[in-house]
PDB file of C-alpha atoms in Angstrom:
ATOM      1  CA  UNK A  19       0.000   0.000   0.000  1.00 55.00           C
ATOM      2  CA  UNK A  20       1.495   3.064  -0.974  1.00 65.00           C
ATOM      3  CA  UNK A  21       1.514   6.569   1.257  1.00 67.00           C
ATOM      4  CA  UNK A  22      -1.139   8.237  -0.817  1.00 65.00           C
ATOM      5  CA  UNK A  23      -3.332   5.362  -0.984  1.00 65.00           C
ATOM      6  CA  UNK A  24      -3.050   4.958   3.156  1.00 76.00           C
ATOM      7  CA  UNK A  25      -3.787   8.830   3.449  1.00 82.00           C
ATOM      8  CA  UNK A  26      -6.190   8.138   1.060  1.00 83.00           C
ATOM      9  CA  UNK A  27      -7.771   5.368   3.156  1.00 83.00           C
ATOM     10  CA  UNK A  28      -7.753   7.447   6.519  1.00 88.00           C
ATOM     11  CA  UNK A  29      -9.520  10.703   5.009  1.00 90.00           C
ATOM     12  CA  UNK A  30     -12.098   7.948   3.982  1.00 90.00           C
ATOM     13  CA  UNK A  31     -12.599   6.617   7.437  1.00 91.00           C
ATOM     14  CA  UNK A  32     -12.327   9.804   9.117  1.00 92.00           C
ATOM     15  CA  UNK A  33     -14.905  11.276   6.698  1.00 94.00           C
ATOM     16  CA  UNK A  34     -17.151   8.072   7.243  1.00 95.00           C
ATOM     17  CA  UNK A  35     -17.163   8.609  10.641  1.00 92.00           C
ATOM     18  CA  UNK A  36     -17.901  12.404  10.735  1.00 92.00           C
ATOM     19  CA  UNK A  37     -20.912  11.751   8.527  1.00 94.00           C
ATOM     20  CA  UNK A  38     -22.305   8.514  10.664  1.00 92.00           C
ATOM     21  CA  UNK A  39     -21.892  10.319  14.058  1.00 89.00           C
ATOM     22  CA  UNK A  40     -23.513  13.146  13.167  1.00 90.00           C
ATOM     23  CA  UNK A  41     -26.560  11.042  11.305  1.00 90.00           C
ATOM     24  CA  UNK A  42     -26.944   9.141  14.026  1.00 88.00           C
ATOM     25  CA  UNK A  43     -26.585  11.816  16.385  1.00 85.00           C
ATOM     26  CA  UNK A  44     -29.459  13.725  14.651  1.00 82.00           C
ATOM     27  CA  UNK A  45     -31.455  10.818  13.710  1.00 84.00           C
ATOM     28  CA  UNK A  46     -30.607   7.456  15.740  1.00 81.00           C
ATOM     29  CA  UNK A  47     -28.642   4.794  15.737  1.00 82.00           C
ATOM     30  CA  UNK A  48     -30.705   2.670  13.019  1.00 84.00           C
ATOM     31  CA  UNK A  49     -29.963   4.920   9.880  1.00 87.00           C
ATOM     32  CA  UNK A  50     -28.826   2.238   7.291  1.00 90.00           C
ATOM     33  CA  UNK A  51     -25.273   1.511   6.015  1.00 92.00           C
ATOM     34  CA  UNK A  52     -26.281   2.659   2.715  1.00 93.00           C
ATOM     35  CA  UNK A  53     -27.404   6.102   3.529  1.00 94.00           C
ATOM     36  CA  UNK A  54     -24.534   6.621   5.379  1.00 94.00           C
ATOM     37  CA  UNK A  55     -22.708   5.675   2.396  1.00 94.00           C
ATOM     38  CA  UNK A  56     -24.984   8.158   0.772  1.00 95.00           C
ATOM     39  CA  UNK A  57     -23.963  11.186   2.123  1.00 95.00           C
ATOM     40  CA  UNK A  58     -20.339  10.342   2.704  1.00 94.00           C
ATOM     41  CA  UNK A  59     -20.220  10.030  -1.276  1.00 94.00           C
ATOM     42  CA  UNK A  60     -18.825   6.335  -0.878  1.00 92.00           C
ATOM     43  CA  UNK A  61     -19.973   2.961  -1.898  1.00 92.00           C
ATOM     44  CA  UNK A  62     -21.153   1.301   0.559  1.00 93.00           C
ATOM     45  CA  UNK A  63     -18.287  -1.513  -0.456  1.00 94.00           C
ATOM     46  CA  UNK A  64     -15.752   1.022   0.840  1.00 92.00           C
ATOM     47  CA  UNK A  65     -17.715   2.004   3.989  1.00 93.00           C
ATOM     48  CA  UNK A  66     -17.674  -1.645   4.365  1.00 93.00           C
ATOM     49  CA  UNK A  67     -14.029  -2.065   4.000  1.00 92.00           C
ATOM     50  CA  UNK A  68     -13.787   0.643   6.922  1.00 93.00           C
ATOM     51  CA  UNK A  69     -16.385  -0.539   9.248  1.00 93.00           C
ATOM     52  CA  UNK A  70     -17.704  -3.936   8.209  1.00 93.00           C
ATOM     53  CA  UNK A  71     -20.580  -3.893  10.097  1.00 89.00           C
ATOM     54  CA  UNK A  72     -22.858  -1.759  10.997  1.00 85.00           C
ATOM     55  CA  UNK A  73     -22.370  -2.039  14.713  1.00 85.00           C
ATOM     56  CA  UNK A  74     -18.727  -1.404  14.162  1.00 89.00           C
ATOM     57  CA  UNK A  75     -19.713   1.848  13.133  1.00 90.00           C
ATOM     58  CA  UNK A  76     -22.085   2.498  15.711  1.00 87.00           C
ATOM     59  CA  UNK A  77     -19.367   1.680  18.401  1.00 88.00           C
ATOM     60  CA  UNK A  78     -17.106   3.804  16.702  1.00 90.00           C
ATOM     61  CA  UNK A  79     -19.363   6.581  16.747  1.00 89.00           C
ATOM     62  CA  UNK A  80     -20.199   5.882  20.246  1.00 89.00           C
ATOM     63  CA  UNK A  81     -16.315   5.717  21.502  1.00 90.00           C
ATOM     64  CA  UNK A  82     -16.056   9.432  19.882  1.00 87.00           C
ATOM     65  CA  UNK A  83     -19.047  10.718  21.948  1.00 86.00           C
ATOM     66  CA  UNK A  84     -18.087   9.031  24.664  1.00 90.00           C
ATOM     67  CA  UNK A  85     -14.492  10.556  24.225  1.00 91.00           C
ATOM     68  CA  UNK A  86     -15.784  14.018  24.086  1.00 88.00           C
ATOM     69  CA  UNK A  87     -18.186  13.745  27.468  1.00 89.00           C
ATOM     70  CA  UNK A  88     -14.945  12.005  29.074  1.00 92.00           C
ATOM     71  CA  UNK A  89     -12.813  15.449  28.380  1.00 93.00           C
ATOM     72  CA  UNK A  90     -15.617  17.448  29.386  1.00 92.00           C
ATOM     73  CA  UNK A  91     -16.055  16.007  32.542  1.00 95.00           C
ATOM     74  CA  UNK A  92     -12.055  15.822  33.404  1.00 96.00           C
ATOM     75  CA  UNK A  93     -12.417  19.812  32.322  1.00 96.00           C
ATOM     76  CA  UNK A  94     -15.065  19.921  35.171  1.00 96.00           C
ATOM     77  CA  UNK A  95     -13.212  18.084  37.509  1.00 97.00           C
ATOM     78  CA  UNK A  96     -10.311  20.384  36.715  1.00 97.00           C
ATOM     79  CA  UNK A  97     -12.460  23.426  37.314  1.00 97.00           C
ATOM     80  CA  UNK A  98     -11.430  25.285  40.581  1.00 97.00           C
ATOM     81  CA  UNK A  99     -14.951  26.674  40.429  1.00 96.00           C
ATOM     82  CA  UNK A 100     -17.535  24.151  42.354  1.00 96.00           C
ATOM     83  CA  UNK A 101     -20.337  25.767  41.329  1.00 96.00           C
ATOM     84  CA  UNK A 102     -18.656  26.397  37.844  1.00 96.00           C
ATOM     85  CA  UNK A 103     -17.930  23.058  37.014  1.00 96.00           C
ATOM     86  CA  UNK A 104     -20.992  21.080  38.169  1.00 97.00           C
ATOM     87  CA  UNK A 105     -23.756  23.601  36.551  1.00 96.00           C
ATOM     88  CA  UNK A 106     -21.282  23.101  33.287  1.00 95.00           C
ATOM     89  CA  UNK A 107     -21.719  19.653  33.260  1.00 95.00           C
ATOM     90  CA  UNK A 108     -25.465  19.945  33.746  1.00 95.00           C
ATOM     91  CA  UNK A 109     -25.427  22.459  30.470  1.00 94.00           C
ATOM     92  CA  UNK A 110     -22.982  20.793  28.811  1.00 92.00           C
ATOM     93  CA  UNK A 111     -25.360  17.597  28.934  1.00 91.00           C
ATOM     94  CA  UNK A 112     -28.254  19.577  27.663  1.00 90.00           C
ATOM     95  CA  UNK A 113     -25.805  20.969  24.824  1.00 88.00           C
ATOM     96  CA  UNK A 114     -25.403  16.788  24.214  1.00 84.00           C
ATOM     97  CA  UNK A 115     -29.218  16.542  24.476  1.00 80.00           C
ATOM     98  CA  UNK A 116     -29.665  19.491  21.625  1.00 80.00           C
ATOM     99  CA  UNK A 117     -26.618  17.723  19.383  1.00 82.00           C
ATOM    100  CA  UNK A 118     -26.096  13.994  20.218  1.00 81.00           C
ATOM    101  CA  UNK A 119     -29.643  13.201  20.895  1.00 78.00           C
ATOM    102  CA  UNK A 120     -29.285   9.670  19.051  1.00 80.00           C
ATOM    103  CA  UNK A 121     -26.038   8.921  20.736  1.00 83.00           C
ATOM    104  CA  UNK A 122     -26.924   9.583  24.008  1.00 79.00           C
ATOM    105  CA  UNK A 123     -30.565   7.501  23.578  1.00 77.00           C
ATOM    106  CA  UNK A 124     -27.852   4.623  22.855  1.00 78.00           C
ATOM    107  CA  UNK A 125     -25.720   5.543  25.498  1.00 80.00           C
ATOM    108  CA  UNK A 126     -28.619   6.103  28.309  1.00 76.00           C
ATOM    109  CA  UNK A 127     -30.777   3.378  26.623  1.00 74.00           C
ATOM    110  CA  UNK A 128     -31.294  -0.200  25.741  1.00 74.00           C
ATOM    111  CA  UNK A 129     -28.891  -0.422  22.571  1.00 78.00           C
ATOM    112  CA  UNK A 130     -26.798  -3.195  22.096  1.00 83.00           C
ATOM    113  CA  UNK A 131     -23.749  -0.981  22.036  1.00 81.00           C
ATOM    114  CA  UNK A 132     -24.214   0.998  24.924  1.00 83.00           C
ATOM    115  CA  UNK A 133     -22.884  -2.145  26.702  1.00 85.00           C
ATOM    116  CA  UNK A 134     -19.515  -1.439  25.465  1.00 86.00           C
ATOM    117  CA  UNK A 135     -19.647   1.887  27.354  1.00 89.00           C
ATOM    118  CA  UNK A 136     -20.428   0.417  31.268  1.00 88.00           C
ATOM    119  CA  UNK A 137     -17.208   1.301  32.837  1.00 91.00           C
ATOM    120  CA  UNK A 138     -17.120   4.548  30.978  1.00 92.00           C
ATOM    121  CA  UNK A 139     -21.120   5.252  32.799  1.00 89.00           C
ATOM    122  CA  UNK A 140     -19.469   4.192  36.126  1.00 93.00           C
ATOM    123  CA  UNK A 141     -16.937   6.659  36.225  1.00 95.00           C
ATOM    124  CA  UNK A 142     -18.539   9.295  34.753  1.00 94.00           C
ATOM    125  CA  UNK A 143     -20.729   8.525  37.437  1.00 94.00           C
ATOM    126  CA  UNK A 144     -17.797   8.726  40.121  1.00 96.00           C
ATOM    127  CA  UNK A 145     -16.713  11.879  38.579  1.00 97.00           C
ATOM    128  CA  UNK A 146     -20.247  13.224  38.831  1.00 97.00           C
ATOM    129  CA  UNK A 147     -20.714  12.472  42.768  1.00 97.00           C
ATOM    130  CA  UNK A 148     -17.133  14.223  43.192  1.00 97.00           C
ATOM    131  CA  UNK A 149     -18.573  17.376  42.050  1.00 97.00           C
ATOM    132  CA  UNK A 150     -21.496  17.294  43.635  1.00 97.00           C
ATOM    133  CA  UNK A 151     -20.152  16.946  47.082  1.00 97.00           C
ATOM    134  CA  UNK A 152     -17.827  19.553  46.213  1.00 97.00           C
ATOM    135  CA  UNK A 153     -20.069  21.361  45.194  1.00 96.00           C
ATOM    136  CA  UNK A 154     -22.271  21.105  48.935  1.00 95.00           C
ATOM    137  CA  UNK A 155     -19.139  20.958  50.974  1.00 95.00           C
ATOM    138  CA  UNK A 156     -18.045  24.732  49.307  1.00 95.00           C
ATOM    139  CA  UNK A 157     -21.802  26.441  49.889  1.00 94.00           C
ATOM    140  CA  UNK A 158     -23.145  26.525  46.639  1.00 94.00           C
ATOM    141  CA  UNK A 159     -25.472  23.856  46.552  1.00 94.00           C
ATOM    142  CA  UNK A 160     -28.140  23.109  48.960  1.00 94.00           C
ATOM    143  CA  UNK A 161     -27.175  20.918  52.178  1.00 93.00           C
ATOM    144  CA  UNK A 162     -29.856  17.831  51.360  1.00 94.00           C
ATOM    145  CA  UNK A 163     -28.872  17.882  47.573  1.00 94.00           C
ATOM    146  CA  UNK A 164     -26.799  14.975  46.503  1.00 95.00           C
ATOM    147  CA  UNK A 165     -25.917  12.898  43.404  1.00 96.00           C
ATOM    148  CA  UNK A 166     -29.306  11.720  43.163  1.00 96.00           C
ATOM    149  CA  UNK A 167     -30.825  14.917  42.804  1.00 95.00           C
ATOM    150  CA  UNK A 168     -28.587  15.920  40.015  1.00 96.00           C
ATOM    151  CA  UNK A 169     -28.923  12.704  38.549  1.00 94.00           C
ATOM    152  CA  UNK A 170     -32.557  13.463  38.162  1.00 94.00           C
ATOM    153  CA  UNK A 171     -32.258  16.935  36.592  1.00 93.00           C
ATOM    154  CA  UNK A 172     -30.219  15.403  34.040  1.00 91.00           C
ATOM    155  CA  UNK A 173     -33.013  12.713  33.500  1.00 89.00           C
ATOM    156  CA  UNK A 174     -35.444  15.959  33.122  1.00 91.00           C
ATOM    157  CA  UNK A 175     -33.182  17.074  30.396  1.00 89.00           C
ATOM    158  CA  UNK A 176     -32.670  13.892  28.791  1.00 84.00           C
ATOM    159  CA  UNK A 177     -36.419  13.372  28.423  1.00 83.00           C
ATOM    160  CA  UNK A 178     -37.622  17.254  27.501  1.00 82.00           C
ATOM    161  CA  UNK A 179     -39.319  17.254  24.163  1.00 78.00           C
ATOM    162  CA  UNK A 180     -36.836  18.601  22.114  1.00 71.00           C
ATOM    163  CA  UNK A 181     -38.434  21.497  19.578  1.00 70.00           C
ATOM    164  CA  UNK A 182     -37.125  23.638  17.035  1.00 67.00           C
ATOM    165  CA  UNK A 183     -36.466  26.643  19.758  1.00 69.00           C
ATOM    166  CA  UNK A 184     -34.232  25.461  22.204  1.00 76.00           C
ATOM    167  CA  UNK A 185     -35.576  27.844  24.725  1.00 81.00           C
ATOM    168  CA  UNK A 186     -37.217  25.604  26.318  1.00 84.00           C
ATOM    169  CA  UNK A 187     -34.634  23.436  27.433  1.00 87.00           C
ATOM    170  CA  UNK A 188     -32.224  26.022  28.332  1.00 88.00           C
ATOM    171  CA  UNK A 189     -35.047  27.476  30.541  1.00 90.00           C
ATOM    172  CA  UNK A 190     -35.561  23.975  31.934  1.00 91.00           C
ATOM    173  CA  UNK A 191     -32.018  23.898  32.699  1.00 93.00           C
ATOM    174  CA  UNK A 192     -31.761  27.254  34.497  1.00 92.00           C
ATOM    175  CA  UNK A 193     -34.770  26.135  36.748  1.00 92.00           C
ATOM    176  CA  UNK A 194     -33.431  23.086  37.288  1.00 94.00           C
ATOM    177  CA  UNK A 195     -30.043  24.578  38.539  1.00 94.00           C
ATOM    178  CA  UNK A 196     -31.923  27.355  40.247  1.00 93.00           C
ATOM    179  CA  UNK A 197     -33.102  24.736  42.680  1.00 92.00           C
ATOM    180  CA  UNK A 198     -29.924  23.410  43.381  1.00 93.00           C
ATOM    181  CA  UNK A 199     -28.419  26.118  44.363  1.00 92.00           C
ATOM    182  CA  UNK A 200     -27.854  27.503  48.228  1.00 86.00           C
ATOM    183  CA  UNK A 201     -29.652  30.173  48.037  1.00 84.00           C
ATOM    184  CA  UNK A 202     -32.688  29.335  45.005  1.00 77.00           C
ATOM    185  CA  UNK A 203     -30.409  31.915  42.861  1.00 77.00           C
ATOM    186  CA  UNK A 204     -28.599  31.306  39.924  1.00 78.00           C
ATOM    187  CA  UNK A 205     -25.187  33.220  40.013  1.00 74.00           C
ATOM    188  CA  UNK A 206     -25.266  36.105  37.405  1.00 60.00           C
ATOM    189  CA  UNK A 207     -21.827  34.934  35.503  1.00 52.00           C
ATOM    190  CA  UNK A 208     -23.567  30.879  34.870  1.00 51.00           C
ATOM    191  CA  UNK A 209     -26.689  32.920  33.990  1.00 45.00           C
ATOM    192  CA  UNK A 210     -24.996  34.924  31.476  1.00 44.00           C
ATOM    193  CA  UNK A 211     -22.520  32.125  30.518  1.00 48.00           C
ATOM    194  CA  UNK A 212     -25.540  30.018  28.082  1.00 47.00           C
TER     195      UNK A 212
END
């Protein structure tokens, strides 16, 4: 295989990729090899030859996704900001909800390839609690909130009716924050922040 056919071969894959996470983002997991092949401007011979089933390109897709939430929450974690980092996460996952909304259905769901992903749920998990008790142990979050509670905002989000306007959910999203925090008052800089 010569250099130019190899570079060849990984703008393929790379461009593969790009187009199947992003269809399946927007429109689910069970978009057909041949679309995808479709819109990439590919046979579907040479998505094959890159992914040669579908589920290998779902998981692919999937390991991206799950690659990006990883950094985002290591970025939180990194935050010096309690209050800064956790209500980030919680807009960042609506930001998921507004983009990814196939991928995460997979992820949070029943699909067969969200299996793949357990011991990346369990420490975003982890990660999750850390912030949260950070979070109450610095004063910016009320006393009886815990994981649980956040946990169920970001079910709230995951399961808002997504519409053209996403007004709605980022006014679902201050609310929900609202009533996390120590005082029932969003900070004016995470206001301002969206």
């Amino acid at each position: 295989m010569t250099r130019k056919t190899r570079t060849d071969a990984e703008h393929n894959r790379r461009r593969i990729l790009s187009v199947a996470r992003a269809a399946f983002a927007s429109e689910g997991l069970d978009l057909p090899m041949r679309e995808i092949a479709r819109r990439v401007g590919l046979g579907v011979a040479t998505v094959h030859r890159h992914f040669p089933s579908r589920a290998d390109l779902v998981t692919a897709a999937l390991t991206e996704h799950v690659a990006a939430c990883r950094s985002d929450m290591r970025a939180a974690l990194d935050d010096p900001d309690p209050w800064r980092a956790l209500s980030g996460v919680v807009r960042r996952f609506a930001e998921h909800r507004l983009r990814d909304r196939g991928l995460n259905e997979a992820l949070f769901g029943s699909h067969p390839a969200a299996a793949a992903f357990a011991a990346d749920r369990r420490e975003q998990a982890r990660a999750l609690r850390r912030l949260v008790d950070r979070a109450r142990a610095a004063g910016v979050v009320r006393d009886d909130i815990g994981v649980d509670d956040v946990r169920i905002c970001l079910a709230a989000i995951a399961s808002f009716r997504l519409t053209r306007s996403t007004v709605g959910l980022h006014r679902l999203v201050d609310l929900l924050l609202t009533g996390l925090t120590a005082d029932g008052r969003l900070p004016v800089d995470a206001a301002r922040s969206r």
